[in-house]
Short mmCIF file of N, CA and C in Angstrom, two decimals:
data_model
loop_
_atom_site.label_atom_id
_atom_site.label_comp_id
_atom_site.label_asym_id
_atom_site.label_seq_id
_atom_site.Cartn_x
_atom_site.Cartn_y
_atom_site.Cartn_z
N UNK A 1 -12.05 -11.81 -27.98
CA UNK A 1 -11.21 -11.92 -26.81
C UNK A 1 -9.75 -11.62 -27.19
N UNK A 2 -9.51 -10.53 -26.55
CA UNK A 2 -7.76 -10.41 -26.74
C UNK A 2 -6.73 -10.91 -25.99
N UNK A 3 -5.71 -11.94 -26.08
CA UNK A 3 -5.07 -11.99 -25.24
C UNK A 3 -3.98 -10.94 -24.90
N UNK A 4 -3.67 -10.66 -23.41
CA UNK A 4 -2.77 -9.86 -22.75
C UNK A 4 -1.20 -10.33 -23.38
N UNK A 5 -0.82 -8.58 -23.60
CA UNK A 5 0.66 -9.05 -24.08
C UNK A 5 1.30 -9.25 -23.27
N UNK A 6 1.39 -10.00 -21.86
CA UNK A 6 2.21 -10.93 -21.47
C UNK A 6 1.76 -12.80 -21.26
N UNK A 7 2.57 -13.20 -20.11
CA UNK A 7 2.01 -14.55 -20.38
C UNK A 7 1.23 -14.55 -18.73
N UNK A 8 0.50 -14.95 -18.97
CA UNK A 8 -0.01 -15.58 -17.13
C UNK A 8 0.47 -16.33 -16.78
N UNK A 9 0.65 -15.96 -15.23
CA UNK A 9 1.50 -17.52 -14.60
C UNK A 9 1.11 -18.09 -14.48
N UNK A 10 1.20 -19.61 -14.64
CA UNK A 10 0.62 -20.63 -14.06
C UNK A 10 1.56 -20.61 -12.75
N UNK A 11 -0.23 -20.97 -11.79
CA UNK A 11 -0.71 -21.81 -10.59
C UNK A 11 0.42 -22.78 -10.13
N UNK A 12 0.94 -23.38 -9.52
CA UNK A 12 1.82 -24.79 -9.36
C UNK A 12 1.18 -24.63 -8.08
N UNK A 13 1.31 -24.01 -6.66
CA UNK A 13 0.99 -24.91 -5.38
C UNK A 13 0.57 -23.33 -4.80
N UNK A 14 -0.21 -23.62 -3.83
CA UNK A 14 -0.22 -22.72 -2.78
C UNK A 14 -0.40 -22.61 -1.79
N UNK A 15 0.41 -22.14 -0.60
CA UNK A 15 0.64 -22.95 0.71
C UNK A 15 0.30 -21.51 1.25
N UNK A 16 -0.42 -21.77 2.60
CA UNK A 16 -1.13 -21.06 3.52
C UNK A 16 -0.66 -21.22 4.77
N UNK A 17 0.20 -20.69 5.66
CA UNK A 17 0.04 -20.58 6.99
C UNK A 17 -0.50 -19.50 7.99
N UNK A 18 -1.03 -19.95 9.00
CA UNK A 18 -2.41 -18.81 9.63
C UNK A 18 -1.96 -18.75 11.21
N UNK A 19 -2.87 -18.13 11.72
CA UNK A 19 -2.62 -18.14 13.43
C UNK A 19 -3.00 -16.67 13.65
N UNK A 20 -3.70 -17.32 15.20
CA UNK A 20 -4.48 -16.08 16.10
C UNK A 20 -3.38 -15.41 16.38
N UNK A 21 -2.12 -15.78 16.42
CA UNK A 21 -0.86 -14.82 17.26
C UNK A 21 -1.07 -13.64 16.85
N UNK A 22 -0.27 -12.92 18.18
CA UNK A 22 0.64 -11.49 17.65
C UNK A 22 1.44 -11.92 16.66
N UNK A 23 1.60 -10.66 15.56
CA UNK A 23 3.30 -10.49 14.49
C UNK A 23 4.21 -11.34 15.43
N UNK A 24 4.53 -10.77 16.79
CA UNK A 24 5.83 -11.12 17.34
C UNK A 24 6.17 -12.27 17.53
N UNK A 25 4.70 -13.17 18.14
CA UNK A 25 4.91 -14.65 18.00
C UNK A 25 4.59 -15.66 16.55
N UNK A 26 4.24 -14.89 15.92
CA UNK A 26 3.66 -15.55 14.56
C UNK A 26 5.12 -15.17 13.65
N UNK A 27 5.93 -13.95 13.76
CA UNK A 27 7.11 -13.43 12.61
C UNK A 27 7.75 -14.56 12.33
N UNK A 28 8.62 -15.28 13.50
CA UNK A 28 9.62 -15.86 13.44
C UNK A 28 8.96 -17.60 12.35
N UNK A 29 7.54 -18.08 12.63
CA UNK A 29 6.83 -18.87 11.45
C UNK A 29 6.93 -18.53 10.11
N UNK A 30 6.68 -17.05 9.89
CA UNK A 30 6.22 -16.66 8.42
C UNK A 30 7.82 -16.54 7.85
N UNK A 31 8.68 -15.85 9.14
CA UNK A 31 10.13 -16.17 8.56
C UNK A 31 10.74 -17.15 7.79
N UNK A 32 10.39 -18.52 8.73
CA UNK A 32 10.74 -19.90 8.64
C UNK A 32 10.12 -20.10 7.10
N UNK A 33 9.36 -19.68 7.31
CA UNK A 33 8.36 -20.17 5.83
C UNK A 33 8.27 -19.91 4.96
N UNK A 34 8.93 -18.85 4.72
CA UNK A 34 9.56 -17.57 3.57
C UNK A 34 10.98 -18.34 3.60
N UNK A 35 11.77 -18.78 4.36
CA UNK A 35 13.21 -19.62 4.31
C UNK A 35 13.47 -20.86 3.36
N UNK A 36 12.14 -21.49 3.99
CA UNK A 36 12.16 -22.93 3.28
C UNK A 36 11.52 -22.75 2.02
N UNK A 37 10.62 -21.83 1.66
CA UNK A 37 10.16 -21.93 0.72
C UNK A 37 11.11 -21.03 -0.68
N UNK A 38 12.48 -20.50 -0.51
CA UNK A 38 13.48 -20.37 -0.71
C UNK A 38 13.62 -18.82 -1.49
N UNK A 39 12.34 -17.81 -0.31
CA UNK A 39 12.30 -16.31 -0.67
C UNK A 39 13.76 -15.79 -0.57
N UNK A 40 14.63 -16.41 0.51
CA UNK A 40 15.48 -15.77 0.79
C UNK A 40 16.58 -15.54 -0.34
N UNK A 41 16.26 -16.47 -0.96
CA UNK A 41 17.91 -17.04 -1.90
C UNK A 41 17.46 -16.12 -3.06
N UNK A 42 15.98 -15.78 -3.22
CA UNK A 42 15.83 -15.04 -4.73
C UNK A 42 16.74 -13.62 -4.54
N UNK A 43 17.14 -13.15 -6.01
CA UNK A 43 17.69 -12.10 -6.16
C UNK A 43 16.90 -10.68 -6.15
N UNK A 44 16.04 -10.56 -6.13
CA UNK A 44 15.11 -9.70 -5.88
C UNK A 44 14.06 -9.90 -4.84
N UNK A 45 14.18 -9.41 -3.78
CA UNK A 45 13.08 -9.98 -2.54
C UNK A 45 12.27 -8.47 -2.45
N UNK A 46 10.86 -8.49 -2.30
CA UNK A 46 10.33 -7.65 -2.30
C UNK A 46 9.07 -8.40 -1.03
N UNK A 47 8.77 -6.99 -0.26
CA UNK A 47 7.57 -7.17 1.08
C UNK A 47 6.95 -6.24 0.41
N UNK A 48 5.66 -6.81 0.16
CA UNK A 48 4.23 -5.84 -0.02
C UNK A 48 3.11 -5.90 1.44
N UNK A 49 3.36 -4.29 1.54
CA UNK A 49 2.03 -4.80 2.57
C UNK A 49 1.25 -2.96 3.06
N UNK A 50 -0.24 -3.28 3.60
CA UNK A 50 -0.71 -2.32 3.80
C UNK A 50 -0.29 -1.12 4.52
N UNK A 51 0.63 -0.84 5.15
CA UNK A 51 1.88 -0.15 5.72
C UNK A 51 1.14 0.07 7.43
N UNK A 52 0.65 -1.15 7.92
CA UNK A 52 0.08 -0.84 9.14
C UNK A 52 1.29 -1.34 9.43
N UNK A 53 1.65 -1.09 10.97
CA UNK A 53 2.75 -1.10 11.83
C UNK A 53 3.13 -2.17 12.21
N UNK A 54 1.98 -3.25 12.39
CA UNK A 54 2.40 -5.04 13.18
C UNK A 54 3.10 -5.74 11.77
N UNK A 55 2.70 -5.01 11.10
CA UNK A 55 3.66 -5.59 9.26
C UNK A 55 4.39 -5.29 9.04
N UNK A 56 4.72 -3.56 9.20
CA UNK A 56 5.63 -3.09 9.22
C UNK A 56 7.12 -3.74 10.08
N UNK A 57 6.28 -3.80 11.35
CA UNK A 57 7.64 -4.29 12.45
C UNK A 57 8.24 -5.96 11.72
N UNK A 58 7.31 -6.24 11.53
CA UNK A 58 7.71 -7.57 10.82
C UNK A 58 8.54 -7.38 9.83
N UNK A 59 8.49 -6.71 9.11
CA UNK A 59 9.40 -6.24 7.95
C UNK A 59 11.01 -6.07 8.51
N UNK A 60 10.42 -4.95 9.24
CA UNK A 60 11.81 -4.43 10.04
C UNK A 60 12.74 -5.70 10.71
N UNK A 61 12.26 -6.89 11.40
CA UNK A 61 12.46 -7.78 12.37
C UNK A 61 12.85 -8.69 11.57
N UNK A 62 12.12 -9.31 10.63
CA UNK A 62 12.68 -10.39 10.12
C UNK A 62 13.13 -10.71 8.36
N UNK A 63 12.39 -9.11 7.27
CA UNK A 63 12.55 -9.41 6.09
C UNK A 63 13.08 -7.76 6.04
N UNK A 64 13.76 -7.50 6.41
CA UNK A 64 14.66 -6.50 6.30
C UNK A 64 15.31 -6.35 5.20
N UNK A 65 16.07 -7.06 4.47
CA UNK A 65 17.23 -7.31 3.11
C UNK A 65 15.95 -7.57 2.11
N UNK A 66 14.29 -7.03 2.37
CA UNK A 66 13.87 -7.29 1.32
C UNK A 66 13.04 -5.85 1.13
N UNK A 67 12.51 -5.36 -0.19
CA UNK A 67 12.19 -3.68 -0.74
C UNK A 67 10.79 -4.15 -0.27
N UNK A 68 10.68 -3.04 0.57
CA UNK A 68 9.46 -2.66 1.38
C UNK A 68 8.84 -1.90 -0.05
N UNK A 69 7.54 -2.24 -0.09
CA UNK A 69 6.45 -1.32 -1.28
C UNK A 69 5.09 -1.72 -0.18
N UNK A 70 4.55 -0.19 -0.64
CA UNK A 70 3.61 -0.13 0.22
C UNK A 70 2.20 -0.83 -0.94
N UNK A 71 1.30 -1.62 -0.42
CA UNK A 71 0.44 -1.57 -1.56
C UNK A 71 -0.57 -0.70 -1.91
N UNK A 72 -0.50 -0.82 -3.55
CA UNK A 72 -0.55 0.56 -4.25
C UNK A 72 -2.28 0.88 -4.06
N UNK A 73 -2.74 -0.71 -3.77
CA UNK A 73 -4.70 -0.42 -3.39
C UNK A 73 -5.21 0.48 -2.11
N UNK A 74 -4.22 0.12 -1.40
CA UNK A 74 -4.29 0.75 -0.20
C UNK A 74 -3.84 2.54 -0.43
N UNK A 75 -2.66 2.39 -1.03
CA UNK A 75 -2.45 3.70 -0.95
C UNK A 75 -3.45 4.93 -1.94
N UNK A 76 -3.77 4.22 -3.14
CA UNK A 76 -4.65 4.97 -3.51
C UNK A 76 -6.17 4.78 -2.90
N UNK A 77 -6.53 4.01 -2.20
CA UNK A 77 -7.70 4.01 -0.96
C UNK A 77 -7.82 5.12 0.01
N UNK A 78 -6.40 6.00 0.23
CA UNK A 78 -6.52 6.99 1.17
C UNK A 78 -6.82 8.11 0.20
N UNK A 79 -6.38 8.13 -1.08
CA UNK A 79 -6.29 9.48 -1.91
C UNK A 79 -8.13 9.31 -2.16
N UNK A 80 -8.55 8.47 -2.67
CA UNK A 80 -10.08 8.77 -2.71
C UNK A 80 -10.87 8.78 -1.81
N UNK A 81 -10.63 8.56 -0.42
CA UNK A 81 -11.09 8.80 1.09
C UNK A 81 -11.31 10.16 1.08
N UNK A 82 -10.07 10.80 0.55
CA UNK A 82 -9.57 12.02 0.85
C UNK A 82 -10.44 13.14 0.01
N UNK A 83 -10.28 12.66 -0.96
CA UNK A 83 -10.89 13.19 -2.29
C UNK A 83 -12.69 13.35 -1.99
N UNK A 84 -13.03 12.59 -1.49
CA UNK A 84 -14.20 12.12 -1.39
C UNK A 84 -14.96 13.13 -0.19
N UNK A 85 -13.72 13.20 0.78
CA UNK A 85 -14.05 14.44 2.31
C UNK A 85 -13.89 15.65 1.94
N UNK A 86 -13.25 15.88 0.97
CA UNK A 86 -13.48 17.00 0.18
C UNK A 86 -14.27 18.16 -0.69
N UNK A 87 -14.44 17.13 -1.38
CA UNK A 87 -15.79 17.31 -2.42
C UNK A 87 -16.99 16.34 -2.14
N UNK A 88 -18.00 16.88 -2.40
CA UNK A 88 -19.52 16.17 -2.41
C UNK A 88 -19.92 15.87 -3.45
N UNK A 89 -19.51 17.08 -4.17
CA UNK A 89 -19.88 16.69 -6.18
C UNK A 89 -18.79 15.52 -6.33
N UNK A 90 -19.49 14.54 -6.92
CA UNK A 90 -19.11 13.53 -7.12
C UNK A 90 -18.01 13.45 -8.62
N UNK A 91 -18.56 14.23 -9.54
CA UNK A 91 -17.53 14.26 -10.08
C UNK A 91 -16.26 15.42 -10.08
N UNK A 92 -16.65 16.11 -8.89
CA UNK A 92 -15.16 17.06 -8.53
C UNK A 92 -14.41 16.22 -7.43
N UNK A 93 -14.96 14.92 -7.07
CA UNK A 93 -14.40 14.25 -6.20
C UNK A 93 -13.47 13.09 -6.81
N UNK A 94 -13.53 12.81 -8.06
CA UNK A 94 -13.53 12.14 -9.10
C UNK A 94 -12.49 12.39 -9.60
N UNK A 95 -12.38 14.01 -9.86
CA UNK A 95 -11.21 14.54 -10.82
C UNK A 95 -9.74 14.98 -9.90
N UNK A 96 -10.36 15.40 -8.35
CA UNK A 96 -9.10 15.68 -7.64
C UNK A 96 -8.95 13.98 -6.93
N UNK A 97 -9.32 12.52 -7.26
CA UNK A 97 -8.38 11.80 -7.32
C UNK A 97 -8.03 10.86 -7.87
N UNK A 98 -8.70 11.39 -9.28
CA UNK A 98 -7.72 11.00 -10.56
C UNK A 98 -6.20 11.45 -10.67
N UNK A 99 -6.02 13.23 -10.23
CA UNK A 99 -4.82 13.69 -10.32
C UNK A 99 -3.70 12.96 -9.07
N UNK A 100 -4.33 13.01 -7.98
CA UNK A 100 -3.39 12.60 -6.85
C UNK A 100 -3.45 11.03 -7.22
N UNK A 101 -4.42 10.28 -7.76
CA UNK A 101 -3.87 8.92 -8.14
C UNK A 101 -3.20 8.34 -9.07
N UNK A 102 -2.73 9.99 -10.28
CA UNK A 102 -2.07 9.72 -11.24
C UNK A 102 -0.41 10.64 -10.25
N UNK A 103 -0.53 11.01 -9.55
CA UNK A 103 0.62 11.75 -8.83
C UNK A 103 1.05 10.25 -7.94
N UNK A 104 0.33 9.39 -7.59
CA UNK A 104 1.20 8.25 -6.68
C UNK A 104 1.56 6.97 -7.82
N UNK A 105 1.36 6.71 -8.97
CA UNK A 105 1.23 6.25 -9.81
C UNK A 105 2.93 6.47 -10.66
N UNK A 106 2.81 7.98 -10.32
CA UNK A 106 4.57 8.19 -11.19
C UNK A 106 5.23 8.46 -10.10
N UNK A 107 4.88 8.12 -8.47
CA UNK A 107 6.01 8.37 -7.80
C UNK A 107 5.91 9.66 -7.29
N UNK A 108 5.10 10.54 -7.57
CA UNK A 108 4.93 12.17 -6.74
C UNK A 108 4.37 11.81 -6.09
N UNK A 109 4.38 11.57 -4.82
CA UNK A 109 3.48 11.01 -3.61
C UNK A 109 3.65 12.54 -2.57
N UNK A 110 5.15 13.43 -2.94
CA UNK A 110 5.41 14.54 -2.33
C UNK A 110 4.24 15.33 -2.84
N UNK A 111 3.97 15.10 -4.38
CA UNK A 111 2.59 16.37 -4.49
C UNK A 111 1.26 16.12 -3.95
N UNK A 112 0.81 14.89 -3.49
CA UNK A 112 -0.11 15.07 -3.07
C UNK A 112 -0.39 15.10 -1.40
N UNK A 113 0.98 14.85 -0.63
CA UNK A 113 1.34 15.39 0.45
C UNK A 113 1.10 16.96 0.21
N UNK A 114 1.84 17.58 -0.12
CA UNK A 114 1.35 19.23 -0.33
C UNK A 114 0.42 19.68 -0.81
N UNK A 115 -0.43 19.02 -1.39
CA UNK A 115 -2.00 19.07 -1.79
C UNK A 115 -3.22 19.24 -0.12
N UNK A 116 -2.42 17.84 0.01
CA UNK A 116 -3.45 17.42 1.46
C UNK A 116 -3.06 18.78 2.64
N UNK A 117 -1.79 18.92 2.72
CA UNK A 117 -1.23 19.86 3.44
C UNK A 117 -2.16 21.57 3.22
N UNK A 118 -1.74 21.87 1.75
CA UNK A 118 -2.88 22.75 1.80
C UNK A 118 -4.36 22.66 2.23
N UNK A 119 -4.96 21.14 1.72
CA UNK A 119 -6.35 21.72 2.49
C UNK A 119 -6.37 21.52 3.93
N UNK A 120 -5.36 21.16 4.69
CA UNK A 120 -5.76 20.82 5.71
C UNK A 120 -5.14 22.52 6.83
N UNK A 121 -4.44 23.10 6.28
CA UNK A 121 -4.70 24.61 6.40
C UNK A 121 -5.90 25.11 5.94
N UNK A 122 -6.32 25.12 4.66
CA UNK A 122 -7.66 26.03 4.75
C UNK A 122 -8.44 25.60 5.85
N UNK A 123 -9.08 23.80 6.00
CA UNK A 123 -9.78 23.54 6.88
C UNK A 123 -9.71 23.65 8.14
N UNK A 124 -8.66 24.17 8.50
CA UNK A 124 -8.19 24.03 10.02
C UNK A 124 -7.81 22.39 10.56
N UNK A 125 -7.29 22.44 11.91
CA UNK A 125 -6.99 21.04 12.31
C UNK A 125 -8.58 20.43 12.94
N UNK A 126 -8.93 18.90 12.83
CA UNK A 126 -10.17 18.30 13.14
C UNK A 126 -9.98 18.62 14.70
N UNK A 127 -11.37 18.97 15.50
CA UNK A 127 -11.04 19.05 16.80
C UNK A 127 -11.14 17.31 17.27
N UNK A 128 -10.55 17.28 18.78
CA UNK A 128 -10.51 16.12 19.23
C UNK A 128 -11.67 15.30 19.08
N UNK A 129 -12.60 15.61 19.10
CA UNK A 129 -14.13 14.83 19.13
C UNK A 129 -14.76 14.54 17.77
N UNK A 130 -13.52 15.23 16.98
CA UNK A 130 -14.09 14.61 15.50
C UNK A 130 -14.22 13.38 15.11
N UNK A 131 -15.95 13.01 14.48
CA UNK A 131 -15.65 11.98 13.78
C UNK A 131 -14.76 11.73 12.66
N UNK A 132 -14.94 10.46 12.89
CA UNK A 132 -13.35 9.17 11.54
C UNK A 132 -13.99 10.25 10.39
N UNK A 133 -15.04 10.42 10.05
CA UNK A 133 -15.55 10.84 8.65
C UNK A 133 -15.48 12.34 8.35
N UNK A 134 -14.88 12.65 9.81
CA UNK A 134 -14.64 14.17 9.52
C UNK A 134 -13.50 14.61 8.18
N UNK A 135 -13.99 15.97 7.55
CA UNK A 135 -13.20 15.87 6.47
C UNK A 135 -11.53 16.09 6.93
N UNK A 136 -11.97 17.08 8.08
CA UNK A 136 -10.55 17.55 8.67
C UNK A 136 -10.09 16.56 9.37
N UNK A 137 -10.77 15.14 9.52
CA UNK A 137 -9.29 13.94 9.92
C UNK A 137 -9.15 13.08 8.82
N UNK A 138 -10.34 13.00 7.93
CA UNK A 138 -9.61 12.34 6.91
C UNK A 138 -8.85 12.51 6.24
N UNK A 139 -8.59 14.11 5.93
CA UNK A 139 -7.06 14.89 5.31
C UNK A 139 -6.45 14.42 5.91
N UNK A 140 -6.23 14.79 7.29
CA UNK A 140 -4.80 14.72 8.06
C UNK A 140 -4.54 13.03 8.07
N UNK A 141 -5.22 12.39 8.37
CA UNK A 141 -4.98 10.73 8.20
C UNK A 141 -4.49 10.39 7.04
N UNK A 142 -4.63 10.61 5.81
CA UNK A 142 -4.13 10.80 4.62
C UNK A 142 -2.69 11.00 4.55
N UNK A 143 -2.40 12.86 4.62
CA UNK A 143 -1.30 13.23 4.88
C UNK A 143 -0.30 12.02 5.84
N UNK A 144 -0.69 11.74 6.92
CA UNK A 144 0.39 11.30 7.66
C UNK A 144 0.24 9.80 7.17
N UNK A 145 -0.46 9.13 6.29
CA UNK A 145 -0.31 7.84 6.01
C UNK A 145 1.21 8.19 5.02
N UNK A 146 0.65 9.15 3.85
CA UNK A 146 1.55 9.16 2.52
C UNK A 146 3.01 9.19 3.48
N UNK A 147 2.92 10.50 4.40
CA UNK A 147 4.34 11.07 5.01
C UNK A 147 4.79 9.47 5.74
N UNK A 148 4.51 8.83 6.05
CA UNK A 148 4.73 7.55 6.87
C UNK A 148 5.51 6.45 6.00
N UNK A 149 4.80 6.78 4.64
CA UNK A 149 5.16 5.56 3.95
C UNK A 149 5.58 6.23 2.16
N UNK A 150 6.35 7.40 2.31
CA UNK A 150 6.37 8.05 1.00
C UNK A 150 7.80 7.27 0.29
N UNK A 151 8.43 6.45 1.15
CA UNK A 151 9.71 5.75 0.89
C UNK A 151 9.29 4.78 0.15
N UNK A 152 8.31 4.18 0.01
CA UNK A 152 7.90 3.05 -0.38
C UNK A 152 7.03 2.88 -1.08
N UNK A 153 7.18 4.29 -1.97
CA UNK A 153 5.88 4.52 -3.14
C UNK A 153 6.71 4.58 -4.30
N UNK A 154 7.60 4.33 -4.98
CA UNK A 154 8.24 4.54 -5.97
C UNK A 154 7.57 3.22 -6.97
N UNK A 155 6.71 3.87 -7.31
CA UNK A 155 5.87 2.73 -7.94
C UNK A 155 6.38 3.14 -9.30
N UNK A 156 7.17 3.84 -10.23
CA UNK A 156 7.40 3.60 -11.44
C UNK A 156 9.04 3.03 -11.33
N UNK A 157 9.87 2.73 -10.39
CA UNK A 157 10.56 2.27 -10.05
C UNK A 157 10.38 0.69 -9.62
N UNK A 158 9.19 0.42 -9.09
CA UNK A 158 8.80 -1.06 -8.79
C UNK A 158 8.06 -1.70 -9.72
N UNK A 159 7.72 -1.11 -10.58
CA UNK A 159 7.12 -1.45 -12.12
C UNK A 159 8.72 -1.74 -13.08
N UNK A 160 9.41 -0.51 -12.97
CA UNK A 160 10.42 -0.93 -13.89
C UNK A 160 11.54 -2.23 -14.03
N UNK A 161 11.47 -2.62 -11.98
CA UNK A 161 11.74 -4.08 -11.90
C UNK A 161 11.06 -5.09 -11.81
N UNK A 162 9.39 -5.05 -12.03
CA UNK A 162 8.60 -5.99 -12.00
C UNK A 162 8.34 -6.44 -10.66
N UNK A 163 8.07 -5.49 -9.92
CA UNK A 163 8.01 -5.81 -8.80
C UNK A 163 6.27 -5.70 -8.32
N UNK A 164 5.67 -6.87 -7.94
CA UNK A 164 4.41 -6.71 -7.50
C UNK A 164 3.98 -4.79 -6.95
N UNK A 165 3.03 -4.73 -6.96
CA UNK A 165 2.81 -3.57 -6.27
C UNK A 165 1.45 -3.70 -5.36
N UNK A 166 0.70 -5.32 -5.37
CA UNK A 166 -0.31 -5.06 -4.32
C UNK A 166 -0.32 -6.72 -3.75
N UNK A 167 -0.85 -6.51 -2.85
CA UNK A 167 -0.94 -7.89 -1.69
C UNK A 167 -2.46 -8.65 -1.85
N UNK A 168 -2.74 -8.21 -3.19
CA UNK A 168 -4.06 -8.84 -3.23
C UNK A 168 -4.30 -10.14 -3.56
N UNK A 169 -3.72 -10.78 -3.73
CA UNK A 169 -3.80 -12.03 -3.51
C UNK A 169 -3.76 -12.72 -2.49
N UNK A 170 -2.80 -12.02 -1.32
CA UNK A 170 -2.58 -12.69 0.24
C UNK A 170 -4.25 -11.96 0.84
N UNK A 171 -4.77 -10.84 0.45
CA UNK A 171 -5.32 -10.23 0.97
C UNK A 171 -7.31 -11.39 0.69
N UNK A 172 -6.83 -11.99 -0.62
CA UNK A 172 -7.88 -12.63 -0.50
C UNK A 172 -7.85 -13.79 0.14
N UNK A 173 -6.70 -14.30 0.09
CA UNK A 173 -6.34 -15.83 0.54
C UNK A 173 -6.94 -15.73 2.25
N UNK A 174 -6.37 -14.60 2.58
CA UNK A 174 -6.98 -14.47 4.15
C UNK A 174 -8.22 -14.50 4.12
N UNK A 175 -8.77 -13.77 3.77
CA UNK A 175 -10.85 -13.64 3.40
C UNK A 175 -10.62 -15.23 3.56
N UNK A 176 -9.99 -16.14 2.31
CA UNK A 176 -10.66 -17.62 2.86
C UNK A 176 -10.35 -18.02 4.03
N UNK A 177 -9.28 -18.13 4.62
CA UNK A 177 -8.81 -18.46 5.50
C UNK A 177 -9.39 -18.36 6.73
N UNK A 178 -9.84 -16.75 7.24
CA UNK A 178 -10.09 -16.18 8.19
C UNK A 178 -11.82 -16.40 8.89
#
């Protein structure tokens, strides 16, 4: 058994607050609760989250003065979606998103925008009646996730301040919760 060259944190408490609300009526709680629990005062405030929009606005609304990072599970979740609508051979599906997951990894999130961009010219645009699994919307869903949220991929920048890069811990806490 090797131990990791850093230290693990210890555990001390972990506090959960939940609710059926909308963001809009639930923000101004998670605010409060992020206040008292004294996120505000740290010198480094960082929001991780899946870059859907009711989180997003929350961000915008109430944790604004804190570095939006998109999480990095999610974001490489669209590159092998992508990868995957692409190729059938499993391991050519494998290798184009190894590269685009080593391209969001150092922060080129622009190259694999112009990646997706090209195939989604060869393929043409998905017609309206396409299925979710169509390859030609899973490109373009891709593309416009990265283009949506390419501000908030500077993941060798959020590494270099130690800055979380995934919500997986809130993401399980909900599983119990929910």
């Amino acid at each position: 058994h090797v131990e990791p060259p850093w230290q693990r944190p210890e555990l001390r408490s972990k506090d959960v607050i939940a609710s059926g609300k909308s963001w809009k009526e639930f923000g101004p709680t998670v605010a409060s609760a992020a206040w008292y629990a004294g996120f505000f005062k740290a010198e480094q405030k960082v929001f991780v989250s899946d870059g859907s929009s009711a989180i997003e606005a929350m961000h915008g609304e109430w944790f604004s003065n804190f570095t939006s990072v998109l999480d990095l599970m999610h974001a490489l979740s669209y590159s092998l979606a992508a990868a995957r609508a692409l190729h059938s051979e499993p391991d050519q599906a494998w290798s184009c998103y190894r590269q685009w997951a080593t391209w969001i990894w150092q922060g080129k999130v622009d190259l694999v925008i112009e990646a997706l961009r090209a195939h989604e010219l060869l393929l043409g645009p998905p017609p309206s009646e396409a299925a979710e699994k169509d390859a030609r919307a899973v490109i373009r869903r891709s593309r416009i996730y990265y283009q949506n949220h390419r501000d908030r991929m500077n993941y060798p920048e959020y590494r270099k301040q130690g800055y979380p890069l995934t919500s997986a811990i809130m993401e399980s806490t909900v599983k119990q919760v929910n």
